[in-house]
């Protein structure tokens, strides 16, 4: 049978690191065995589900290139299917209507808690055959009373639950809506899911779901429960915590390749290898190599991957376009791809995100509009005005505009005025970039081009003159 896996998020919060990692593992497992992967949106909780979250799920998967072969299916569009199956279970005697009032259930719960017992439904309606037409009811699954549920988790090994510990699960609420545990079972069955790969928080649901499948007399899928991802401070991730919204990392200038690589390594390993491209991921991924213990999210490690990919990727249209988008978010508009190529190429080794790249290369796009007096006092000296002016004329006559020739010329100027090269370069840097921190000024001038450099230089020494400096 062909492998078929799924990712089944509930759209009740932004997709966070842990969920996306589960999606990635599920996708890779299917791809590794030439199987298929489906996306199913579990939106039966109408109060907490939100269409912004659905959009967030789709955008996150798109960004990371986690593609689905079927779907997205929406549970809210399959209510009829669940209703039919619930009727089938009722007919088979595996489910029953429970007419107990919420008041009675609350009282029961309280009594059990006072007595130190685990709160659970006492199965009052389980063996009633009557139907109380006018009262509201829920439908419960008749969980077997004895025996055990044993399954072999592909990550955690053999797991055993006693039926005596399981409740008669509600499969349809008073408002007629089927519940999560039921819909999941029916969908996985209908969609021929062979391997259910999901978060460890669902382990306790698994025996309940297996019992429903057994009542329906159908094949049980394989299960793999992936451990949790926890924060640096050991707290659990909350769905509502936006700092973990994976798309936030896109906004902050992380690259999808880095996020994918970080995610696969967060709880999975293959020898000592750190770097994996998607082809290798699909080739090497295995559930057996997933760690059983929780993984700690570490943003520094993610930054390390990002810096790696930012420097390794070829500077193609895709990277340039992403840079353009980040520039736009700082109100910088540039469409000169050749210029952008040179800037990325020159600046990326000192940056770890695209946002950082924008911040560190702003001066390439924004004019220097004033004289920073602090910098003047710190770095300029009596002759600076004349030296800058002299340099300007010398540069004007330079025929081959490249880093090497510019540096040779600057050395010549330094010698002529008997000053150190840095005393030429720093005022030039300030004139051209507006700051005293920047990479090699000759290289910057090459990227700026002759006209642009001369324009900035002239503007600056005119400023100096105006200020009588
Ligand atoms: N919808 C569930 C969730 O978002 C996942 C269900 C499952 O994978 O079985 O936690």
CSV table of C-alpha atoms and ligand atoms in Angstrom, one decimal:
chain,number,residue,atom,x,y,z
A,1,UNK,CA,0.0,0.0,0.0
A,2,UNK,CA,1.3,3.5,-0.9
A,3,UNK,CA,2.3,5.6,2.0
A,4,UNK,CA,-0.1,8.5,2.7
A,5,UNK,CA,0.4,11.0,5.5
A,6,UNK,CA,-1.3,14.2,6.4
A,7,UNK,CA,-1.0,17.4,8.3
A,8,UNK,CA,-4.2,18.3,10.1
A,9,UNK,CA,-3.9,21.7,11.8
A,10,UNK,CA,-6.8,23.3,13.6
A,11,UNK,CA,-6.9,27.0,12.6
A,12,UNK,CA,-7.1,28.3,16.1
A,13,UNK,CA,-3.7,30.1,16.2
A,14,UNK,CA,-0.7,30.9,14.0
A,15,UNK,CA,1.3,28.0,12.9
A,16,UNK,CA,4.3,27.8,15.2
A,17,UNK,CA,7.6,26.1,15.1
A,18,UNK,CA,6.5,22.8,16.6
A,19,UNK,CA,3.5,22.4,14.3
A,20,UNK,CA,5.5,23.2,11.2
A,21,UNK,CA,8.1,20.8,12.2
A,22,UNK,CA,5.4,18.1,12.5
A,23,UNK,CA,4.2,19.1,9.0
A,24,UNK,CA,7.7,18.8,7.7
A,25,UNK,CA,8.3,15.4,9.2
A,26,UNK,CA,5.0,14.1,7.9
A,27,UNK,CA,5.7,15.5,4.4
A,28,UNK,CA,9.2,14.1,4.3
A,29,UNK,CA,8.1,10.7,5.4
A,30,UNK,CA,5.6,10.5,2.5
A,31,UNK,CA,8.2,11.9,0.0
A,32,UNK,CA,10.9,9.5,1.2
A,33,UNK,CA,8.7,6.6,0.2
A,34,UNK,CA,7.2,8.2,-2.9
A,35,UNK,CA,3.9,8.4,-1.1
A,36,UNK,CA,1.5,11.3,-0.9
A,37,UNK,CA,0.8,14.0,1.6
A,38,UNK,CA,-2.5,15.7,2.3
A,39,UNK,CA,-3.5,18.9,4.0
A,40,UNK,CA,-6.6,18.9,6.1
A,41,UNK,CA,-7.9,21.9,8.0
A,42,UNK,CA,-9.7,20.8,11.2
A,43,UNK,CA,-12.1,23.6,11.7
A,44,UNK,CA,-15.0,22.0,13.5
A,45,UNK,CA,-14.4,24.3,16.5
A,46,UNK,CA,-16.4,27.1,14.9
A,47,UNK,CA,-15.8,29.6,17.8
A,48,UNK,CA,-12.0,29.4,17.9
A,49,UNK,CA,-11.4,28.8,14.2
A,50,UNK,CA,-10.5,31.9,12.2
A,51,UNK,CA,-10.0,32.4,8.5
A,52,UNK,CA,-6.8,34.5,9.2
A,53,UNK,CA,-5.3,31.4,10.7
A,54,UNK,CA,-6.3,29.3,7.7
A,55,UNK,CA,-4.5,31.8,5.5
A,56,UNK,CA,-1.5,31.7,7.8
A,57,UNK,CA,-1.3,27.9,7.6
A,58,UNK,CA,-1.5,28.0,3.8
A,59,UNK,CA,1.1,30.9,3.5
A,60,UNK,CA,3.5,29.2,5.9
A,61,UNK,CA,3.5,25.9,4.0
A,62,UNK,CA,3.8,27.7,0.7
A,63,UNK,CA,6.7,29.7,1.9
A,64,UNK,CA,8.6,26.6,3.1
A,65,UNK,CA,7.7,24.7,-0.1
A,66,UNK,CA,5.8,22.0,1.9
A,67,UNK,CA,3.5,21.1,-0.9
A,68,UNK,CA,0.4,18.8,-0.5
A,69,UNK,CA,-0.8,16.3,-3.1
A,70,UNK,CA,-4.5,16.5,-2.0
A,71,UNK,CA,-6.6,19.1,-0.2
A,72,UNK,CA,-6.8,21.3,1.6
A,73,UNK,CA,-9.9,19.5,2.9
A,74,UNK,CA,-12.0,21.3,5.4
A,75,UNK,CA,-13.8,19.3,8.1
A,76,UNK,CA,-16.5,22.0,8.2
A,77,UNK,CA,-17.5,20.8,4.7
A,78,UNK,CA,-17.7,17.1,5.7
A,79,UNK,CA,-20.3,17.3,8.5
A,80,UNK,CA,-22.7,15.0,6.5
A,81,UNK,CA,-20.0,12.3,6.3
A,82,UNK,CA,-19.5,12.4,10.1
A,83,UNK,CA,-23.2,12.3,10.8
A,84,UNK,CA,-23.7,9.2,8.7
A,85,UNK,CA,-20.8,7.5,10.5
A,86,UNK,CA,-22.3,8.4,13.9
A,87,UNK,CA,-25.6,6.9,12.8
A,88,UNK,CA,-23.7,3.8,11.7
A,89,UNK,CA,-22.1,3.5,15.2
A,90,UNK,CA,-25.5,4.0,16.8
A,91,UNK,CA,-27.0,1.3,14.7
A,92,UNK,CA,-24.1,-1.1,15.5
A,93,UNK,CA,-24.7,-0.4,19.2
A,94,UNK,CA,-21.2,1.2,19.6
A,95,UNK,CA,-22.5,4.6,20.5
A,96,UNK,CA,-25.4,6.0,22.5
A,97,UNK,CA,-27.3,9.1,23.2
A,98,UNK,CA,-26.6,10.6,26.6
A,99,UNK,CA,-29.3,12.8,28.0
A,100,UNK,CA,-27.6,13.7,31.2
A,101,UNK,CA,-27.9,17.4,31.9
A,102,UNK,CA,-24.8,19.6,32.2
A,103,UNK,CA,-26.0,20.3,35.7
A,104,UNK,CA,-25.8,16.5,36.6
A,105,UNK,CA,-22.5,16.1,34.9
A,106,UNK,CA,-21.0,19.0,36.8
A,107,UNK,CA,-22.3,17.7,40.1
A,108,UNK,CA,-20.9,14.2,39.3
A,109,UNK,CA,-17.6,15.7,38.5
A,110,UNK,CA,-17.5,17.6,41.8
A,111,UNK,CA,-18.4,14.6,43.8
A,112,UNK,CA,-15.7,12.5,42.2
A,113,UNK,CA,-13.1,15.2,42.8
A,114,UNK,CA,-14.1,15.5,46.5
A,115,UNK,CA,-13.8,11.7,46.8
A,116,UNK,CA,-10.3,11.9,45.2
A,117,UNK,CA,-11.4,10.0,42.1
A,118,UNK,CA,-10.5,10.9,38.5
A,119,UNK,CA,-13.5,12.8,37.1
A,120,UNK,CA,-15.3,10.8,34.4
A,121,UNK,CA,-18.8,10.1,33.1
A,122,UNK,CA,-20.5,7.3,35.1
A,123,UNK,CA,-22.1,5.8,32.0
A,124,UNK,CA,-25.6,6.3,33.3
A,125,UNK,CA,-27.1,6.4,29.8
A,126,UNK,CA,-24.9,3.7,28.3
A,127,UNK,CA,-27.4,0.8,28.5
A,128,UNK,CA,-30.7,2.7,28.1
A,129,UNK,CA,-32.6,1.9,25.0
A,130,UNK,CA,-35.2,4.7,25.2
A,131,UNK,CA,-35.0,8.0,23.3
A,132,UNK,CA,-36.1,11.2,25.0
A,133,UNK,CA,-37.2,13.1,22.0
A,134,UNK,CA,-37.5,16.5,23.5
A,135,UNK,CA,-34.4,16.6,25.6
A,136,UNK,CA,-31.0,17.6,24.3
A,137,UNK,CA,-28.3,15.0,24.2
A,138,UNK,CA,-24.8,14.3,23.3
A,139,UNK,CA,-23.7,11.1,21.6
A,140,UNK,CA,-21.0,9.1,23.3
A,141,UNK,CA,-18.8,6.3,22.0
A,142,UNK,CA,-19.2,3.0,24.0
A,143,UNK,CA,-15.6,2.5,24.9
A,144,UNK,CA,-14.8,-1.1,25.7
A,145,UNK,CA,-14.9,-1.6,29.5
A,146,UNK,CA,-12.1,-4.2,29.7
A,147,UNK,CA,-8.9,-5.1,28.1
A,148,UNK,CA,-6.1,-2.9,26.8
A,149,UNK,CA,-5.2,-0.9,23.7
A,150,UNK,CA,-1.7,-1.6,22.6
A,151,UNK,CA,0.0,0.2,19.7
A,152,UNK,CA,3.5,0.4,18.4
A,153,UNK,CA,4.5,4.1,18.1
A,154,UNK,CA,7.1,4.5,15.4
A,155,UNK,CA,9.1,6.9,17.5
A,156,UNK,CA,8.3,5.9,21.1
A,157,UNK,CA,7.9,2.1,20.8
A,158,UNK,CA,5.1,0.0,22.5
A,159,UNK,CA,2.4,2.0,24.2
A,160,UNK,CA,-0.3,0.5,26.4
A,161,UNK,CA,-3.5,2.0,27.7
A,162,UNK,CA,-6.0,0.2,29.9
A,163,UNK,CA,-9.6,0.5,28.7
A,164,UNK,CA,-10.7,0.9,32.3
A,165,UNK,CA,-8.9,4.3,32.3
A,166,UNK,CA,-10.8,5.6,29.2
A,167,UNK,CA,-14.0,7.5,29.3
A,168,UNK,CA,-17.1,7.1,27.0
A,169,UNK,CA,-16.0,9.8,24.7
A,170,UNK,CA,-18.5,12.4,23.4
A,171,UNK,CA,-18.5,12.1,19.6
A,172,UNK,CA,-21.3,14.5,18.9
A,173,UNK,CA,-22.0,17.7,21.0
A,174,UNK,CA,-25.4,19.0,22.0
A,175,UNK,CA,-25.4,21.4,19.1
A,176,UNK,CA,-25.0,18.5,16.7
A,177,UNK,CA,-21.4,19.1,15.9
A,178,UNK,CA,-19.1,16.1,15.8
A,179,UNK,CA,-16.0,16.3,18.0
A,180,UNK,CA,-12.3,16.3,17.2
A,181,UNK,CA,-11.5,12.7,18.1
A,182,UNK,CA,-14.3,11.4,16.0
A,183,UNK,CA,-13.7,13.5,12.9
A,184,UNK,CA,-10.0,12.7,12.9
A,185,UNK,CA,-10.7,9.0,12.9
A,186,UNK,CA,-13.2,9.2,10.1
A,187,UNK,CA,-11.1,11.5,7.9
A,188,UNK,CA,-7.9,9.4,8.4
A,189,UNK,CA,-10.0,6.4,7.4
A,190,UNK,CA,-11.7,8.0,4.4
A,191,UNK,CA,-8.5,9.6,3.2
A,192,UNK,CA,-6.6,6.3,3.4
A,193,UNK,CA,-4.0,7.7,5.8
A,194,UNK,CA,-1.4,5.0,6.4
A,195,UNK,CA,0.8,6.9,8.9
A,196,UNK,CA,-0.5,9.4,11.4
A,197,UNK,CA,2.5,11.6,12.3
A,198,UNK,CA,1.5,14.2,14.9
A,199,UNK,CA,2.4,15.9,18.1
A,200,UNK,CA,3.0,14.0,21.3
A,201,UNK,CA,0.1,16.0,22.9
A,202,UNK,CA,-2.2,13.6,21.0
A,203,UNK,CA,-0.9,10.3,22.5
A,204,UNK,CA,-3.8,10.2,25.0
A,205,UNK,CA,-6.3,10.5,22.1
A,206,UNK,CA,-4.8,7.6,20.2
A,207,UNK,CA,-6.3,4.7,22.2
A,208,UNK,CA,-9.7,6.3,22.0
A,209,UNK,CA,-9.3,6.7,18.3
A,210,UNK,CA,-8.1,3.1,17.9
A,211,UNK,CA,-11.2,1.9,19.8
A,212,UNK,CA,-13.5,3.7,17.4
A,213,UNK,CA,-11.6,2.2,14.4
A,214,UNK,CA,-11.9,-1.2,15.9
A,215,UNK,CA,-15.7,-0.7,16.4
A,216,UNK,CA,-15.9,0.1,12.8
A,217,UNK,CA,-13.9,-3.0,12.0
A,218,UNK,CA,-11.3,-1.2,9.8
A,219,UNK,CA,-7.5,-1.2,9.6
A,220,UNK,CA,-5.6,0.8,12.2
A,221,UNK,CA,-3.0,3.2,10.7
A,222,UNK,CA,0.6,3.4,12.0
A,223,UNK,CA,1.2,6.1,14.6
A,224,UNK,CA,4.2,8.3,15.3
A,225,UNK,CA,4.1,11.0,18.0
A,226,UNK,CA,6.7,13.7,17.7
A,227,UNK,CA,8.0,15.3,20.9
A,228,UNK,CA,7.2,18.8,21.8
A,229,UNK,CA,9.3,21.9,21.0
A,230,UNK,CA,9.9,24.0,24.1
A,231,UNK,CA,11.2,27.5,24.6
A,232,UNK,CA,14.7,28.2,25.8
A,233,UNK,CA,13.2,28.8,29.3
A,234,UNK,CA,11.6,25.3,29.2
A,235,UNK,CA,8.1,26.6,28.9
A,236,UNK,CA,5.7,25.2,26.3
A,237,UNK,CA,4.9,27.1,23.1
A,238,UNK,CA,1.5,28.7,23.2
A,239,UNK,CA,-0.5,28.9,19.9
A,240,UNK,CA,-1.3,32.5,20.7
A,241,UNK,CA,2.3,33.6,21.1
A,242,UNK,CA,3.1,35.5,18.0
A,243,UNK,CA,6.8,35.4,18.4
A,244,UNK,CA,6.6,31.8,17.4
A,245,UNK,CA,4.5,32.4,14.3
A,246,UNK,CA,6.8,30.9,11.7
A,247,UNK,CA,5.8,33.6,9.1
A,248,UNK,CA,7.2,36.2,11.6
A,249,UNK,CA,10.6,34.8,10.7
A,250,UNK,CA,9.9,35.4,7.1
A,251,UNK,CA,9.1,39.0,8.0
A,252,UNK,CA,12.3,39.3,10.0
A,253,UNK,CA,14.4,38.3,7.0
A,254,UNK,CA,14.9,34.6,7.5
A,255,UNK,CA,15.2,32.4,4.4
A,256,UNK,CA,13.0,29.4,3.9
A,257,UNK,CA,16.0,27.1,3.3
A,258,UNK,CA,17.4,28.0,6.7
A,259,UNK,CA,14.1,27.5,8.5
A,260,UNK,CA,13.6,24.1,6.9
A,261,UNK,CA,17.1,23.0,7.7
A,262,UNK,CA,16.8,24.2,11.3
A,263,UNK,CA,13.4,22.5,11.6
A,264,UNK,CA,14.6,19.1,10.4
A,265,UNK,CA,17.5,19.2,12.7
A,266,UNK,CA,15.4,20.2,15.7
A,267,UNK,CA,14.9,16.7,17.0
A,268,UNK,CA,16.2,14.6,14.1
A,269,UNK,CA,19.8,13.8,13.1
A,270,UNK,CA,21.8,12.0,10.5
A,271,UNK,CA,25.4,11.3,11.5
A,272,UNK,CA,27.1,14.6,12.2
A,273,UNK,CA,25.6,16.3,9.2
A,274,UNK,CA,24.3,19.9,9.8
A,275,UNK,CA,23.4,21.1,6.4
A,276,UNK,CA,20.6,19.4,4.3
A,277,UNK,CA,19.0,20.6,1.1
A,278,UNK,CA,15.5,19.4,0.4
A,279,UNK,CA,16.6,16.6,-1.8
A,280,UNK,CA,18.8,15.2,0.9
A,281,UNK,CA,16.0,15.6,3.4
A,282,UNK,CA,13.7,13.6,1.3
A,283,UNK,CA,16.3,10.9,0.8
A,284,UNK,CA,17.6,10.6,4.3
A,285,UNK,CA,14.6,11.3,6.6
A,286,UNK,CA,13.5,8.5,8.8
A,287,UNK,CA,11.2,8.3,11.8
A,288,UNK,CA,13.5,6.1,13.7
A,289,UNK,CA,16.1,8.9,14.0
A,290,UNK,CA,13.7,11.3,15.7
A,291,UNK,CA,14.5,12.1,19.3
A,292,UNK,CA,12.1,11.1,22.0
A,293,UNK,CA,12.9,14.0,24.2
A,294,UNK,CA,11.6,17.5,23.8
A,295,UNK,CA,13.6,19.9,21.6
A,296,UNK,CA,14.5,23.3,22.6
A,297,UNK,CA,14.0,26.2,20.2
A,298,UNK,CA,17.1,28.2,19.9
A,299,UNK,CA,17.0,31.4,17.9
A,300,UNK,CA,20.8,31.7,17.8
A,301,UNK,CA,21.1,28.3,16.0
A,302,UNK,CA,18.4,29.5,13.6
A,303,UNK,CA,20.4,32.6,12.9
A,304,UNK,CA,23.5,30.5,12.3
A,305,UNK,CA,21.6,28.6,9.6
A,306,UNK,CA,20.3,31.7,8.1
A,307,UNK,CA,23.7,33.3,7.9
A,308,UNK,CA,25.0,30.1,6.3
A,309,UNK,CA,22.3,30.1,3.6
A,310,UNK,CA,22.4,33.9,3.0
A,311,UNK,CA,26.0,33.5,2.1
A,312,UNK,CA,25.8,30.2,0.2
A,313,UNK,CA,22.8,30.8,-2.0
A,314,UNK,CA,23.4,32.0,-5.5
A,315,UNK,CA,22.3,35.6,-5.9
A,316,UNK,CA,19.4,34.9,-8.3
A,317,UNK,CA,16.2,36.6,-9.0
A,318,UNK,CA,14.5,34.9,-6.1
A,319,UNK,CA,17.0,36.2,-3.6
A,320,UNK,CA,17.1,39.7,-5.2
A,321,UNK,CA,13.3,39.8,-5.1
A,322,UNK,CA,13.2,38.9,-1.4
A,323,UNK,CA,15.7,41.6,-0.8
A,324,UNK,CA,13.5,44.1,-2.7
A,325,UNK,CA,10.5,43.2,-0.5
A,326,UNK,CA,12.5,43.8,2.6
A,327,UNK,CA,13.8,47.1,1.3
A,328,UNK,CA,10.2,48.1,0.6
A,329,UNK,CA,9.3,47.5,4.2
A,330,UNK,CA,11.8,50.2,5.1
A,331,UNK,CA,10.3,52.5,2.4
A,332,UNK,CA,13.3,51.9,0.1
A,333,UNK,CA,12.4,51.3,-3.5
A,334,UNK,CA,15.0,50.0,-5.9
A,335,UNK,CA,14.5,47.9,-9.0
A,336,UNK,CA,18.0,48.0,-10.4
A,337,UNK,CA,18.9,44.3,-10.2
A,338,UNK,CA,22.5,44.7,-11.2
A,339,UNK,CA,23.0,47.3,-8.4
A,340,UNK,CA,21.2,45.0,-5.9
A,341,UNK,CA,23.2,42.0,-7.0
A,342,UNK,CA,26.5,43.9,-6.2
A,343,UNK,CA,25.2,45.1,-2.8
A,344,UNK,CA,24.1,41.6,-1.7
A,345,UNK,CA,27.3,40.2,-2.9
A,346,UNK,CA,29.4,42.7,-1.1
A,347,UNK,CA,27.4,43.0,2.1
A,348,UNK,CA,26.0,39.6,2.9
A,349,UNK,CA,29.0,38.1,4.6
A,350,UNK,CA,28.5,40.5,7.5
A,351,UNK,CA,24.7,40.0,7.8
A,352,UNK,CA,22.6,37.1,9.2
A,353,UNK,CA,19.2,38.0,7.9
A,354,UNK,CA,17.7,39.9,4.9
A,355,UNK,CA,16.5,42.5,7.4
A,356,UNK,CA,20.0,42.9,8.7
A,357,UNK,CA,21.2,43.3,5.1
A,358,UNK,CA,18.8,46.1,4.5
A,359,UNK,CA,19.8,47.9,7.8
A,360,UNK,CA,23.5,47.6,7.0
A,361,UNK,CA,23.2,48.7,3.4
A,362,UNK,CA,20.7,51.5,3.8
A,363,UNK,CA,23.4,54.0,2.8
A,364,UNK,CA,23.5,52.6,-0.7
A,365,UNK,CA,20.0,53.9,-1.2
A,366,UNK,CA,19.6,56.9,1.1
A,367,UNK,CA,21.4,60.2,0.5
A,368,UNK,CA,23.5,61.8,3.1
A,369,UNK,CA,21.5,64.9,3.9
A,370,UNK,CA,23.4,66.6,6.7
A,371,UNK,CA,26.8,66.9,8.3
A,372,UNK,CA,27.1,64.9,11.6
A,373,UNK,CA,29.1,67.4,13.7
A,374,UNK,CA,30.1,64.7,16.1
A,375,UNK,CA,31.7,62.7,13.3
A,376,UNK,CA,33.3,65.9,12.0
A,377,UNK,CA,34.9,66.7,15.4
A,378,UNK,CA,36.0,63.1,15.8
A,379,UNK,CA,37.6,62.4,12.4
A,380,UNK,CA,38.1,65.6,10.3
A,381,UNK,CA,41.1,67.8,10.7
A,382,UNK,CA,42.2,71.2,9.2
A,383,UNK,CA,43.1,69.9,5.8
A,384,UNK,CA,40.1,67.6,5.4
A,385,UNK,CA,38.1,70.0,3.3
A,386,UNK,CA,41.0,70.5,0.8
A,387,UNK,CA,41.8,66.8,0.8
A,388,UNK,CA,38.2,65.9,0.0
A,389,UNK,CA,38.1,68.5,-2.8
A,390,UNK,CA,41.4,67.4,-4.2
A,391,UNK,CA,40.3,63.7,-4.1
A,392,UNK,CA,37.2,64.7,-5.9
A,393,UNK,CA,39.1,66.1,-8.8
A,394,UNK,CA,41.5,63.2,-8.9
A,395,UNK,CA,38.6,60.7,-8.9
A,396,UNK,CA,36.9,62.6,-11.7
A,397,UNK,CA,39.9,61.8,-13.9
A,398,UNK,CA,40.1,58.2,-13.0
A,399,UNK,CA,39.5,56.1,-16.0
A,400,UNK,CA,39.0,52.6,-14.7
A,401,UNK,CA,36.5,52.8,-11.8
A,402,UNK,CA,37.3,49.8,-9.7
A,403,UNK,CA,38.3,49.1,-6.1
A,404,UNK,CA,42.0,48.6,-7.0
A,405,UNK,CA,42.4,51.8,-8.9
A,406,UNK,CA,40.4,53.8,-6.4
A,407,UNK,CA,42.6,52.5,-3.6
A,408,UNK,CA,45.8,53.3,-5.5
A,409,UNK,CA,44.6,56.8,-6.0
A,410,UNK,CA,43.7,57.2,-2.3
A,411,UNK,CA,47.1,56.0,-1.4
A,412,UNK,CA,48.6,58.6,-3.7
A,413,UNK,CA,46.5,61.4,-2.1
A,414,UNK,CA,47.6,60.2,1.4
A,415,UNK,CA,51.2,60.4,0.4
A,416,UNK,CA,50.8,63.8,-1.2
A,417,UNK,CA,49.3,65.3,2.0
A,418,UNK,CA,51.7,63.2,4.2
A,419,UNK,CA,48.8,61.7,6.2
A,420,UNK,CA,47.9,58.1,6.9
A,421,UNK,CA,45.5,56.3,4.5
A,422,UNK,CA,42.9,56.0,7.2
A,423,UNK,CA,42.9,59.8,7.5
A,424,UNK,CA,41.8,60.0,3.9
A,425,UNK,CA,39.4,57.0,4.0
A,426,UNK,CA,37.4,58.0,7.1
A,427,UNK,CA,36.3,61.5,5.9
A,428,UNK,CA,35.5,59.9,2.6
A,429,UNK,CA,33.5,57.2,4.3
A,430,UNK,CA,31.6,59.8,6.3
A,431,UNK,CA,31.0,61.9,3.2
A,432,UNK,CA,29.7,59.0,1.2
A,433,UNK,CA,27.8,56.8,3.7
A,434,UNK,CA,27.0,59.3,6.5
A,435,UNK,CA,28.6,57.0,9.0
A,436,UNK,CA,32.0,56.0,10.4
A,437,UNK,CA,31.1,52.3,10.2
A,438,UNK,CA,31.2,50.6,6.8
A,439,UNK,CA,33.2,48.1,4.9
A,440,UNK,CA,36.1,49.1,2.6
A,441,UNK,CA,35.3,52.5,1.2
A,442,UNK,CA,37.0,51.9,-2.1
A,443,UNK,CA,34.7,48.9,-2.7
A,444,UNK,CA,31.7,51.0,-1.7
A,445,UNK,CA,32.7,53.6,-4.2
A,446,UNK,CA,33.0,51.0,-6.9
A,447,UNK,CA,29.5,49.8,-6.2
A,448,UNK,CA,28.1,53.4,-6.1
A,449,UNK,CA,29.6,54.1,-9.4
A,450,UNK,CA,31.6,57.2,-10.4
A,451,UNK,CA,28.8,59.6,-10.9
A,452,UNK,CA,27.0,58.8,-7.7
A,453,UNK,CA,30.3,58.9,-5.7
A,454,UNK,CA,31.3,62.2,-7.1
A,455,UNK,CA,27.9,63.7,-6.5
A,456,UNK,CA,27.9,62.6,-2.8
A,457,UNK,CA,31.5,63.8,-2.3
A,458,UNK,CA,30.8,67.2,-3.8
A,459,UNK,CA,27.6,67.7,-1.8
A,460,UNK,CA,29.6,66.9,1.4
A,461,UNK,CA,32.5,69.3,0.9
A,462,UNK,CA,30.0,72.0,0.0
A,463,UNK,CA,28.3,71.4,3.3
A,464,UNK,CA,31.7,71.6,5.0
A,465,UNK,CA,32.4,74.9,3.3
A,466,UNK,CA,29.0,76.3,4.3
A,467,UNK,CA,29.7,75.4,7.8
A,468,UNK,CA,33.2,77.0,7.4
A,469,UNK,CA,34.9,73.8,8.3
B,1,LIG,N1,-6.1,19.2,14.7
B,1,LIG,C1,-5.1,18.7,15.6
B,1,LIG,C2,-4.2,19.9,16.1
B,1,LIG,O1,-4.2,20.9,15.5
B,1,LIG,C3,-4.2,17.6,15.1
B,1,LIG,C4,-4.9,16.4,14.9
B,1,LIG,C5,-4.1,15.2,14.5
B,1,LIG,O2,-3.0,15.4,13.9
B,1,LIG,O3,-4.5,14.1,14.7
B,1,LIG,O4,-3.6,19.7,17.1
